[in-house]
Amino acid sequence: MQPEPIDSSISIKPESIPFWNDPDKRAIFFQVTALIVVAVIGYYLFSNTQANLERQSIATGFGFMQKEASFEIGESMISYSAADTYAKALFVGVLNSLKVAFIGIVLTVILGTFIGIARLSSNWLMSKLAAIYIEVFQDVPVLLQLFFWYAIFYETLPSPRQAIHPMDGVFLTNRGLVFAVPESHPIHKYMLIAFIIGCTGVFFLKQWARKRQDETGRSFPVIRVSALILLGMPCLAWLAGGAPSAMNTPVLSGFNFVGGANISPEFGALLLGLVLYTAAFVAEIVRAGIQSVSHGQSEAAMSLGLKPGMILHLVILPQALRVIIPPLTSQLLNLTKNSSLAIAIGYPDFVSVANTTINQTGQAIEGVCLIMVVYLFFSLSTSVFMNWYNKKMALVER
Amino acid sequence: MSEVLSNNNNSIHDDADNVKPPIASVGIIGWIRHNLFNGPINSIITLAILYILWKVVPPFVNWAFIESMWTSSGAECQQADGACWSVIYANFRFIIFGFFPHDQQWRPLVAMILLVTLLLCSQNRNNWKKSLAYAWIIGLVIMGLLMKGGVLGLPPIESSQWSGLPLTMLLSVFGMVAAYPLGIVLALGRRSTMPAIKSLCVIYIELIRGVPLISLLFMSSVMFPLFLPEGLTINKILRAQIAIILFTAAYVAEVVRGGLQAIPKGQYEAAEAIGLNYYMKMRLIILPQALKVVIPPTVGVLISAFKDTSLVVIIALYDLLKTTQSTISNPKWMGFSAEAYIFIALIYFVCCYAMSSYSRRLERELDK
């Protein structure tokens, strides 16, 4: 039996809805109201600001960036003097921030992973110590920790004349840690090039090894060979260059050391505080990630006959990383943002340089906006990278 | 009974009754073997840790307790080898209460006791009723009046004199109380289907979460005065408080959003099906469930808000950390920073540890 065709000409006439009850129109009304409110508040603040600026006769705009900064910066990765512009001073600040954030992230991941694994250790002493570490360092404000380490460096370490001298060429003083570095030599550039070539080689080696394993099932000791390549290439370049071994050793002259490399107490305290604080959070994340992989997974892998190293590499880590990466990203971002606390102990990071700029020029709005834009850029670029990595690691389902 | 059995049975059973478990697997020795020396690697680790502890703990105990000074003057401390806890003993009231007039310091003390009492009462989930909310409102008003004065014969105290631990608590408690509703509104806005409202909320949340708190505090101290019309000024503490509220709200919003996403879609649809409007749907169906799910992470946000109040040091507000710093910058007590910092670290630790272990307990209870 064929169903009766519906007569399209007969239709139930919808009861007309009053426009104030129509969800679509209401939505438009609410959104327009919200936008108007935001715009009015924005305009109010803007006009007040403009009136205030005019009254205090503060110039607006970023013209000040080209003026001479006329303040010194304690440490800098590029050559900088007080005669340079504000723009360059701020760039030095950004580089200093990046330096502490980058080294801090690397050390935090290493220390956090180690403590997270120690927390799961079957050794009671180790596990309890890790638990105490995590609890103590999580529950004390990071700023207080920075002050504490800075005070320790500053108050308990001796002056350069009585420097602690644990080994040849290394001096520990309240002006920082001074140590010998190789004398600069043109061969260093070639060593760097050799290292980069090595990295490229390892990348292709890994692809080739994976392809071969997929096709033939034979595995290749990628990690050992890559380590050999990465270490060997620069060493070969060094040997080829005649193995220059001159060292730039620090020497006490007057009140401080000259020569060698120096880690200032500000940088040291900042790095130590940030790393110890963030590592406590990372340890908890790592522990949760490892615990999230059920024991059956490693048993199944063992029954397949995989070696312990391969179980970790092929079964446990890929699953644990999926749980670890999103919260890890936010912790590493926190570290980057917390590096702005450098201003409290006098390390010339970006915020501290920007603050000096604000105080000297009175350009408060531009200064604060610059700080916000730079950190937003750090945050957004890190999350873009981490999202990409996360997508790569995420479970691929049918 | 056992006598009868042992009499009737042969000697093998007799032996089995008398054989004790091997001494190496029970008791203290068994525990040590099992937890500290199971395998060569663990044994090495244990010995290494014990060695390090032996090198670190006795000198520390010696420094902190045996050779330490507790009630001496600063000059006497300079001679001593151990810790100088006198720096805290001598400056205790300044570290805790800061510039609050000396004879009026009972007022912040009462306010803090009131706060702690309220917190302890709120711990028990059986007390989570409307009356508790009223108690909180009344309590917060009383605390404000105690701090500010000007009523009931209490001399008024300028807010510039509020400092030390009461300021830290004030900033974190009022910060959280005000940030919570704002965060809920932002989270609802972010989940909204209206594109303009959604994007406003997303921009706000991501903007705030992308910048450090310190940039907001700078904004409050140097930019905020420019935003206001001529003649109108807001005091420094309130400006910092606003910055902390705006900052915390973005984090609360993300936590609440997680709760909203955890509620199954059926709940939303069921609420709509029985004809509830948006407000009633959220108020009666969705939020009670969503907020319950996110109680533990909310405590986490509260903990970090509490720790983050220490950042007001940078804009020169005298919170607990700043009063401590000004104590140790006094020439009389120069050089005893470590002791003073350890003391306030203990205060922070006790507060945060109490909150975090409470949140863990709550998580377990709610999981049941």
JSON list of C-alpha atoms in Angstrom, two decimals, chain B residues 195-361:
[
{"chain": "B", "resi": 195, "resn": "PRO", "atom": "CA", "xyz": [28.44, 34.47, 18.59]},
{"chain": "B", "resi": 196, "resn": "ALA", "atom": "CA", "xyz": [28.99, 38.03, 19.84]},
{"chain": "B", "resi": 197, "resn": "ILE", "atom": "CA", "xyz": [28.70, 37.12, 23.52]},
{"chain": "B", "resi": 198, "resn": "LYS", "atom": "CA", "xyz": [30.72, 33.97, 23.05]},
{"chain": "B", "resi": 199, "resn": "SER", "atom": "CA", "xyz": [33.58, 35.78, 21.34]},
{"chain": "B", "resi": 200, "resn": "LEU", "atom": "CA", "xyz": [33.63, 38.56, 23.95]},
{"chain": "B", "resi": 201, "resn": "CYS", "atom": "CA", "xyz": [34.00, 35.95, 26.69]},
{"chain": "B", "resi": 202, "resn": "VAL", "atom": "CA", "xyz": [36.59, 33.91, 24.77]},
{"chain": "B", "resi": 203, "resn": "ILE", "atom": "CA", "xyz": [38.68, 37.02, 24.10]},
{"chain": "B", "resi": 204, "resn": "TYR", "atom": "CA", "xyz": [38.51, 38.05, 27.75]},
{"chain": "B", "resi": 205, "resn": "ILE", "atom": "CA", "xyz": [39.39, 34.62, 29.13]},
{"chain": "B", "resi": 206, "resn": "GLU", "atom": "CA", "xyz": [42.23, 33.92, 26.71]},
{"chain": "B", "resi": 207, "resn": "LEU", "atom": "CA", "xyz": [43.64, 37.42, 27.03]},
{"chain": "B", "resi": 208, "resn": "ILE", "atom": "CA", "xyz": [43.77, 37.25, 30.82]},
{"chain": "B", "resi": 209, "resn": "ARG", "atom": "CA", "xyz": [45.12, 33.71, 30.88]},
{"chain": "B", "resi": 210, "resn": "GLY", "atom": "CA", "xyz": [47.80, 34.61, 28.37]},
{"chain": "B", "resi": 211, "resn": "VAL", "atom": "CA", "xyz": [49.40, 37.39, 30.41]},
{"chain": "B", "resi": 212, "resn": "PRO", "atom": "CA", "xyz": [51.11, 37.20, 33.80]},
{"chain": "B", "resi": 213, "resn": "LEU", "atom": "CA", "xyz": [49.28, 38.57, 36.85]},
{"chain": "B", "resi": 214, "resn": "ILE", "atom": "CA", "xyz": [52.04, 41.07, 37.30]},
{"chain": "B", "resi": 215, "resn": "SER", "atom": "CA", "xyz": [51.12, 42.87, 34.08]},
{"chain": "B", "resi": 216, "resn": "LEU", "atom": "CA", "xyz": [47.55, 43.27, 35.40]},
{"chain": "B", "resi": 217, "resn": "LEU", "atom": "CA", "xyz": [48.91, 44.58, 38.68]},
{"chain": "B", "resi": 218, "resn": "PHE", "atom": "CA", "xyz": [51.04, 47.09, 36.77]},
{"chain": "B", "resi": 219, "resn": "MET", "atom": "CA", "xyz": [47.94, 48.02, 34.85]},
{"chain": "B", "resi": 220, "resn": "SER", "atom": "CA", "xyz": [46.09, 48.59, 38.10]},
{"chain": "B", "resi": 221, "resn": "SER", "atom": "CA", "xyz": [48.86, 50.70, 39.57]},
{"chain": "B", "resi": 222, "resn": "VAL", "atom": "CA", "xyz": [49.98, 52.81, 36.62]},
{"chain": "B", "resi": 223, "resn": "MET", "atom": "CA", "xyz": [47.22, 52.63, 33.98]},
{"chain": "B", "resi": 224, "resn": "PHE", "atom": "CA", "xyz": [44.08, 52.51, 36.07]},
{"chain": "B", "resi": 225, "resn": "PRO", "atom": "CA", "xyz": [44.36, 56.08, 37.43]},
{"chain": "B", "resi": 226, "resn": "LEU", "atom": "CA", "xyz": [44.36, 57.28, 33.81]},
{"chain": "B", "resi": 227, "resn": "PHE", "atom": "CA", "xyz": [41.07, 55.50, 33.10]},
{"chain": "B", "resi": 228, "resn": "LEU", "atom": "CA", "xyz": [39.14, 57.43, 35.71]},
{"chain": "B", "resi": 229, "resn": "PRO", "atom": "CA", "xyz": [37.69, 60.92, 35.31]},
{"chain": "B", "resi": 230, "resn": "GLU", "atom": "CA", "xyz": [39.56, 63.78, 36.89]},
{"chain": "B", "resi": 231, "resn": "GLY", "atom": "CA", "xyz": [39.23, 64.04, 40.65]},
{"chain": "B", "resi": 232, "resn": "LEU", "atom": "CA", "xyz": [38.12, 60.46, 41.18]},
{"chain": "B", "resi": 233, "resn": "THR", "atom": "CA", "xyz": [40.77, 58.24, 42.72]},
{"chain": "B", "resi": 234, "resn": "ILE", "atom": "CA", "xyz": [40.52, 54.71, 43.97]},
{"chain": "B", "resi": 235, "resn": "ASN", "atom": "CA", "xyz": [42.90, 53.55, 46.65]},
{"chain": "B", "resi": 236, "resn": "LYS", "atom": "CA", "xyz": [45.78, 51.25, 45.87]},
{"chain": "B", "resi": 237, "resn": "ILE", "atom": "CA", "xyz": [44.48, 48.17, 47.68]},
{"chain": "B", "resi": 238, "resn": "LEU", "atom": "CA", "xyz": [41.15, 48.29, 45.89]},
{"chain": "B", "resi": 239, "resn": "ARG", "atom": "CA", "xyz": [42.90, 48.66, 42.54]},
{"chain": "B", "resi": 240, "resn": "ALA", "atom": "CA", "xyz": [45.07, 45.63, 43.23]},
{"chain": "B", "resi": 241, "resn": "GLN", "atom": "CA", "xyz": [41.98, 43.79, 44.44]},
{"chain": "B", "resi": 242, "resn": "ILE", "atom": "CA", "xyz": [40.21, 44.52, 41.15]},
{"chain": "B", "resi": 243, "resn": "ALA", "atom": "CA", "xyz": [43.21, 43.22, 39.20]},
{"chain": "B", "resi": 244, "resn": "ILE", "atom": "CA", "xyz": [43.22, 40.02, 41.28]},
{"chain": "B", "resi": 245, "resn": "ILE", "atom": "CA", "xyz": [39.47, 39.56, 40.79]},
{"chain": "B", "resi": 246, "resn": "LEU", "atom": "CA", "xyz": [39.71, 40.05, 37.02]},
{"chain": "B", "resi": 247, "resn": "PHE", "atom": "CA", "xyz": [42.62, 37.60, 36.87]},
{"chain": "B", "resi": 248, "resn": "THR", "atom": "CA", "xyz": [41.09, 34.90, 39.07]},
{"chain": "B", "resi": 249, "resn": "ALA", "atom": "CA", "xyz": [37.73, 35.14, 37.29]},
{"chain": "B", "resi": 250, "resn": "ALA", "atom": "CA", "xyz": [39.30, 33.96, 34.02]},
{"chain": "B", "resi": 251, "resn": "TYR", "atom": "CA", "xyz": [40.71, 30.86, 35.73]},
{"chain": "B", "resi": 252, "resn": "VAL", "atom": "CA", "xyz": [37.43, 30.18, 37.58]},
{"chain": "B", "resi": 253, "resn": "ALA", "atom": "CA", "xyz": [35.65, 30.48, 34.23]},
{"chain": "B", "resi": 254, "resn": "GLU", "atom": "CA", "xyz": [37.81, 27.76, 32.68]},
{"chain": "B", "resi": 255, "resn": "VAL", "atom": "CA", "xyz": [37.23, 25.46, 35.66]},
{"chain": "B", "resi": 256, "resn": "VAL", "atom": "CA", "xyz": [33.46, 26.02, 35.55]},
{"chain": "B", "resi": 257, "resn": "ARG", "atom": "CA", "xyz": [33.43, 25.49, 31.79]},
{"chain": "B", "resi": 258, "resn": "GLY", "atom": "CA", "xyz": [34.92, 22.06, 32.42]},
{"chain": "B", "resi": 259, "resn": "GLY", "atom": "CA", "xyz": [32.00, 21.32, 34.75]},
{"chain": "B", "resi": 260, "resn": "LEU", "atom": "CA", "xyz": [29.44, 22.57, 32.23]},
{"chain": "B", "resi": 261, "resn": "GLN", "atom": "CA", "xyz": [30.93, 20.34, 29.55]},
{"chain": "B", "resi": 262, "resn": "ALA", "atom": "CA", "xyz": [30.76, 17.34, 31.87]},
{"chain": "B", "resi": 263, "resn": "ILE", "atom": "CA", "xyz": [26.96, 17.60, 32.17]},
{"chain": "B", "resi": 264, "resn": "PRO", "atom": "CA", "xyz": [25.30, 15.29, 29.63]},
{"chain": "B", "resi": 265, "resn": "LYS", "atom": "CA", "xyz": [23.34, 16.96, 26.87]},
{"chain": "B", "resi": 266, "resn": "GLY", "atom": "CA", "xyz": [20.19, 15.16, 28.02]},
{"chain": "B", "resi": 267, "resn": "GLN", "atom": "CA", "xyz": [20.07, 17.33, 31.11]},
{"chain": "B", "resi": 268, "resn": "TYR", "atom": "CA", "xyz": [19.94, 20.50, 29.01]},
{"chain": "B", "resi": 269, "resn": "GLU", "atom": "CA", "xyz": [17.30, 19.01, 26.72]},
{"chain": "B", "resi": 270, "resn": "ALA", "atom": "CA", "xyz": [15.20, 17.71, 29.61]},
{"chain": "B", "resi": 271, "resn": "ALA", "atom": "CA", "xyz": [15.25, 21.13, 31.24]},
{"chain": "B", "resi": 272, "resn": "GLU", "atom": "CA", "xyz": [14.10, 22.71, 27.99]},
{"chain": "B", "resi": 273, "resn": "ALA", "atom": "CA", "xyz": [11.46, 20.05, 27.50]},
{"chain": "B", "resi": 274, "resn": "ILE", "atom": "CA", "xyz": [9.75, 20.91, 30.77]},
{"chain": "B", "resi": 275, "resn": "GLY", "atom": "CA", "xyz": [9.58, 24.50, 29.64]},
{"chain": "B", "resi": 276, "resn": "LEU", "atom": "CA", "xyz": [12.24, 26.14, 31.81]},
{"chain": "B", "resi": 277, "resn": "ASN", "atom": "CA", "xyz": [13.68, 29.34, 30.47]},
{"chain": "B", "resi": 278, "resn": "TYR", "atom": "CA", "xyz": [17.45, 29.89, 30.22]},
{"chain": "B", "resi": 279, "resn": "TYR", "atom": "CA", "xyz": [17.85, 31.39, 33.66]},
{"chain": "B", "resi": 280, "resn": "MET", "atom": "CA", "xyz": [15.80, 28.69, 35.42]},
{"chain": "B", "resi": 281, "resn": "LYS", "atom": "CA", "xyz": [17.45, 25.93, 33.42]},
{"chain": "B", "resi": 282, "resn": "MET", "atom": "CA", "xyz": [20.89, 27.04, 34.53]},
{"chain": "B", "resi": 283, "resn": "ARG", "atom": "CA", "xyz": [19.89, 27.97, 38.06]},
{"chain": "B", "resi": 284, "resn": "LEU", "atom": "CA", "xyz": [17.90, 24.82, 38.84]},
{"chain": "B", "resi": 285, "resn": "ILE", "atom": "CA", "xyz": [19.32, 22.05, 36.66]},
{"chain": "B", "resi": 286, "resn": "ILE", "atom": "CA", "xyz": [22.74, 22.69, 35.16]},
{"chain": "B", "resi": 287, "resn": "LEU", "atom": "CA", "xyz": [24.76, 24.81, 37.58]},
{"chain": "B", "resi": 288, "resn": "PRO", "atom": "CA", "xyz": [24.00, 22.80, 40.75]},
{"chain": "B", "resi": 289, "resn": "GLN", "atom": "CA", "xyz": [25.40, 19.71, 39.04]},
{"chain": "B", "resi": 290, "resn": "ALA", "atom": "CA", "xyz": [28.25, 21.43, 37.21]},
{"chain": "B", "resi": 291, "resn": "LEU", "atom": "CA", "xyz": [29.51, 23.35, 40.23]},
{"chain": "B", "resi": 292, "resn": "LYS", "atom": "CA", "xyz": [29.51, 20.21, 42.33]},
{"chain": "B", "resi": 293, "resn": "VAL", "atom": "CA", "xyz": [31.72, 18.43, 39.81]},
{"chain": "B", "resi": 294, "resn": "VAL", "atom": "CA", "xyz": [34.29, 21.23, 39.85]},
{"chain": "B", "resi": 295, "resn": "ILE", "atom": "CA", "xyz": [34.62, 21.79, 43.60]},
{"chain": "B", "resi": 296, "resn": "PRO", "atom": "CA", "xyz": [38.11, 20.20, 43.83]},
{"chain": "B", "resi": 297, "resn": "PRO", "atom": "CA", "xyz": [39.65, 22.20, 40.96]},
{"chain": "B", "resi": 298, "resn": "THR", "atom": "CA", "xyz": [37.97, 25.32, 42.35]},
{"chain": "B", "resi": 299, "resn": "VAL", "atom": "CA", "xyz": [39.85, 24.80, 45.60]},
{"chain": "B", "resi": 300, "resn": "GLY", "atom": "CA", "xyz": [42.96, 24.56, 43.42]},
{"chain": "B", "resi": 301, "resn": "VAL", "atom": "CA", "xyz": [42.19, 27.98, 41.96]},
{"chain": "B", "resi": 302, "resn": "LEU", "atom": "CA", "xyz": [41.65, 29.29, 45.49]},
{"chain": "B", "resi": 303, "resn": "ILE", "atom": "CA", "xyz": [45.07, 27.98, 46.52]},
{"chain": "B", "resi": 304, "resn": "SER", "atom": "CA", "xyz": [46.82, 29.66, 43.62]},
{"chain": "B", "resi": 305, "resn": "ALA", "atom": "CA", "xyz": [44.88, 32.88, 44.23]},
{"chain": "B", "resi": 306, "resn": "PHE", "atom": "CA", "xyz": [46.11, 32.79, 47.81]},
{"chain": "B", "resi": 307, "resn": "LYS", "atom": "CA", "xyz": [49.70, 32.25, 46.72]},
{"chain": "B", "resi": 308, "resn": "ASP", "atom": "CA", "xyz": [49.43, 34.86, 43.96]},
{"chain": "B", "resi": 309, "resn": "THR", "atom": "CA", "xyz": [48.44, 37.62, 46.38]},
{"chain": "B", "resi": 310, "resn": "SER", "atom": "CA", "xyz": [52.13, 37.69, 47.31]},
{"chain": "B", "resi": 311, "resn": "LEU", "atom": "CA", "xyz": [52.76, 39.38, 43.94]},
{"chain": "B", "resi": 312, "resn": "VAL", "atom": "CA", "xyz": [51.37, 42.65, 45.26]},
{"chain": "B", "resi": 313, "resn": "VAL", "atom": "CA", "xyz": [54.83, 43.09, 46.79]},
{"chain": "B", "resi": 314, "resn": "ILE", "atom": "CA", "xyz": [55.93, 44.26, 43.36]},
{"chain": "B", "resi": 315, "resn": "ILE", "atom": "CA", "xyz": [53.52, 47.19, 43.37]},
{"chain": "B", "resi": 316, "resn": "ALA", "atom": "CA", "xyz": [54.61, 47.99, 46.96]},
{"chain": "B", "resi": 317, "resn": "LEU", "atom": "CA", "xyz": [51.58, 46.88, 48.93]},
{"chain": "B", "resi": 318, "resn": "TYR", "atom": "CA", "xyz": [52.49, 45.71, 52.42]},
{"chain": "B", "resi": 319, "resn": "ASP", "atom": "CA", "xyz": [51.22, 42.14, 52.45]},
{"chain": "B", "resi": 320, "resn": "LEU", "atom": "CA", "xyz": [52.76, 39.40, 54.57]},
{"chain": "B", "resi": 321, "resn": "LEU", "atom": "CA", "xyz": [55.78, 39.03, 52.28]},
{"chain": "B", "resi": 322, "resn": "LYS", "atom": "CA", "xyz": [56.47, 42.77, 52.13]},
{"chain": "B", "resi": 323, "resn": "THR", "atom": "CA", "xyz": [56.27, 43.30, 55.90]},
{"chain": "B", "resi": 324, "resn": "THR", "atom": "CA", "xyz": [58.77, 40.46, 56.27]},
{"chain": "B", "resi": 325, "resn": "GLN", "atom": "CA", "xyz": [61.05, 42.03, 53.69]},
{"chain": "B", "resi": 326, "resn": "SER", "atom": "CA", "xyz": [60.98, 45.41, 55.38]},
{"chain": "B", "resi": 327, "resn": "THR", "atom": "CA", "xyz": [61.77, 43.72, 58.70]},
{"chain": "B", "resi": 328, "resn": "ILE", "atom": "CA", "xyz": [64.91, 42.13, 57.36]},
{"chain": "B", "resi": 329, "resn": "SER", "atom": "CA", "xyz": [66.00, 45.28, 55.56]},
{"chain": "B", "resi": 330, "resn": "ASN", "atom": "CA", "xyz": [66.24, 46.91, 58.98]},
{"chain": "B", "resi": 331, "resn": "PRO", "atom": "CA", "xyz": [70.00, 47.22, 59.70]},
{"chain": "B", "resi": 332, "resn": "LYS", "atom": "CA", "xyz": [69.51, 45.67, 63.14]},
{"chain": "B", "resi": 333, "resn": "TRP", "atom": "CA", "xyz": [68.28, 42.44, 61.61]},
{"chain": "B", "resi": 334, "resn": "MET", "atom": "CA", "xyz": [70.30, 42.42, 58.41]},
{"chain": "B", "resi": 335, "resn": "GLY", "atom": "CA", "xyz": [71.47, 39.00, 57.29]},
{"chain": "B", "resi": 336, "resn": "PHE", "atom": "CA", "xyz": [68.71, 36.84, 58.74]},
{"chain": "B", "resi": 337, "resn": "SER", "atom": "CA", "xyz": [66.54, 36.65, 55.62]},
{"chain": "B", "resi": 338, "resn": "ALA", "atom": "CA", "xyz": [66.56, 32.87, 55.52]},
{"chain": "B", "resi": 339, "resn": "GLU", "atom": "CA", "xyz": [64.97, 32.55, 58.98]},
{"chain": "B", "resi": 340, "resn": "ALA", "atom": "CA", "xyz": [62.29, 35.14, 58.25]},
{"chain": "B", "resi": 341, "resn": "TYR", "atom": "CA", "xyz": [61.47, 33.64, 54.86]},
{"chain": "B", "resi": 342, "resn": "ILE", "atom": "CA", "xyz": [61.30, 30.14, 56.34]},
{"chain": "B", "resi": 343, "resn": "PHE", "atom": "CA", "xyz": [58.83, 31.42, 58.93]},
{"chain": "B", "resi": 344, "resn": "ILE", "atom": "CA", "xyz": [56.40, 32.94, 56.43]},
{"chain": "B", "resi": 345, "resn": "ALA", "atom": "CA", "xyz": [56.90, 30.01, 54.08]},
{"chain": "B", "resi": 346, "resn": "LEU", "atom": "CA", "xyz": [55.58, 27.91, 56.96]},
{"chain": "B", "resi": 347, "resn": "ILE", "atom": "CA", "xyz": [52.50, 30.14, 57.24]},
{"chain": "B", "resi": 348, "resn": "TYR", "atom": "CA", "xyz": [51.82, 29.86, 53.52]},
{"chain": "B", "resi": 349, "resn": "PHE", "atom": "CA", "xyz": [52.52, 26.14, 53.58]},
{"chain": "B", "resi": 350, "resn": "VAL", "atom": "CA", "xyz": [50.12, 25.44, 56.46]},
{"chain": "B", "resi": 351, "resn": "CYS", "atom": "CA", "xyz": [47.31, 27.37, 54.76]},
{"chain": "B", "resi": 352, "resn": "CYS", "atom": "CA", "xyz": [47.85, 25.83, 51.31]},
{"chain": "B", "resi": 353, "resn": "TYR", "atom": "CA", "xyz": [48.39, 22.34, 52.67]},
{"chain": "B", "resi": 354, "resn": "ALA", "atom": "CA", "xyz": [45.16, 22.53, 54.67]},
{"chain": "B", "resi": 355, "resn": "MET", "atom": "CA", "xyz": [43.29, 23.60, 51.54]},
{"chain": "B", "resi": 356, "resn": "SER", "atom": "CA", "xyz": [44.86, 21.04, 49.24]},
{"chain": "B", "resi": 357, "resn": "SER", "atom": "CA", "xyz": [44.36, 18.10, 51.60]},
{"chain": "B", "resi": 358, "resn": "TYR", "atom": "CA", "xyz": [40.76, 19.28, 52.06]},
{"chain": "B", "resi": 359, "resn": "SER", "atom": "CA", "xyz": [40.28, 19.30, 48.30]},
{"chain": "B", "resi": 360, "resn": "ARG", "atom": "CA", "xyz": [41.67, 15.76, 48.07]},
{"chain": "B", "resi": 361, "resn": "ARG", "atom": "CA", "xyz": [39.32, 14.59, 50.81]}
]
